[in-house]
Amino acid sequence: GENVEQHPSTLSVQEGDSAVIKCTYSDSASNYFPWYKQELGKGPQLIIDIRSNVGEKKDQRIAVTLNKTAKHFSLHITETQPEDSAVYFCAGGYQKVTFGTGTKLQVIP
Amino acid sequence: EPEVTQTPSHQVTQMGQEVILRCVPISNHLYFYWYRQILGQKVEFLVSFYNNEISEKSEIFDDQFSVERPDGSNFTLKIRSTKLEDSAMYFCASSREGNGNQPQHFGDGTRLSIL
C-alpha cells in the first residue's frame, strides 16, 4: 500500500515568513495529493489539492508543488499569519488517500 | 457551505460495551468514509462505503467494526465490543465521487474514550 512520509514534524516561523512542508510517497500509481489543516478540536479541513497531471498549483498564499519522478510534493505558505498555526497533513493515493504524520506549524507574532 | 456533522462530540463507554458513532454526510455526496486518529498521531483510514456496500477497508477495520447507512441521511460506525485501544478521535468524511482523486470533506469528529 501507499506510504506517505512528512517532514518536519514541527515548524516555527516568524509572522510574515514562509513555511515549507515536504512529503514523499511510495506508490507510483498515486495521482491525488490533498493537504489538510487541522485546528485544535476540529476535523481536517481541505486547504488545497493537486493531481498528478499538474506540477504546481497556487491559491492566494498557499502553493503546492508535485514532482512525480521523485515522488515528492510540498506545501508552501507565504506571508504567514498567526491564524496559520495548526497541524498540517499531506495525503496521497489512488483509490483512497493515505495521510502523512503531520506537521505542527507555529507562527510567532 | 454544506458540512459533515458528527454526533456525539464526545462518547465515554465502558470496555466491552457497544458504541455507535453517527454522521450526516454532505447531502449530494455519494461516498462515505470513517477515519481514526489516536491522540497526537496521524489520521488512519478505516473504511469507505458506496451504494450501501463497503468498497474498501483497512486492517484496523476488523469484525468488531461495522458501518451502515440506515436511512437517506445518516452514516454510522458501530464498534461491537470496545477495547481500551479503541480510544481515539473518529472522523467521518464524504466526497461527491469516490475514484480516489476527489476532495473528501471531514466532520469535526467524535472523541471516543473507553474506560
GROMACS .gro file of C-alpha atoms in nm, chain A residues 59-96:
model
   38
   59ASP     CA    1  -0.429   2.962  -0.415
   60GLN     CA    2  -0.351   3.304  -0.269
   61ARG     CA    3  -0.079   3.248  -0.004
   62ILE     CA    4  -0.074   2.871  -0.043
   63ALA     CA    5   0.100   2.675  -0.317
   64VAL     CA    6   0.172   2.309  -0.374
   65THR     CA    7   0.432   2.151  -0.598
   66LEU     CA    8   0.449   1.794  -0.718
   67ASN     CA    9   0.746   1.606  -0.857
   68LYS     CA   10   0.617   1.274  -0.986
   69THR     CA   11   0.958   1.147  -1.086
   70ALA     CA   12   1.100   1.194  -0.738
   71LYS     CA   13   0.766   1.110  -0.572
   72HIS     CA   14   0.760   1.416  -0.353
   73PHE     CA   15   0.528   1.709  -0.304
   74SER     CA   16   0.544   2.022  -0.095
   75LEU     CA   17   0.322   2.284   0.064
   76HIS     CA   18   0.438   2.643   0.064
   77ILE     CA   19   0.272   2.909   0.277
   78THR     CA   20   0.389   3.265   0.219
   79GLU     CA   21   0.341   3.570   0.442
   80THR     CA   22   0.243   3.350   0.733
   81GLN     CA   23  -0.007   3.478   0.988
   82PRO     CA   24  -0.078   3.362   1.345
   83GLU     CA   25  -0.402   3.203   1.227
   84ASP     CA   26  -0.199   2.971   1.006
   85SER     CA   27  -0.085   2.796   1.325
   86ALA     CA   28  -0.224   2.442   1.312
   87VAL     CA   29  -0.129   2.086   1.227
   88TYR     CA   30  -0.094   2.027   0.853
   89PHE     CA   31  -0.131   1.684   0.695
   90CYS     CA   32  -0.032   1.583   0.347
   91ALA     CA   33  -0.202   1.284   0.189
   92GLY     CA   34  -0.170   1.085  -0.128
   93GLY     CA   35  -0.330   0.798  -0.304
   94TYR     CA   36  -0.516   0.648  -0.594
   95GLN     CA   37  -0.838   0.480  -0.485
   96LYS     CA   38  -0.802   0.604  -0.128
   0.00000   0.00000   0.00000
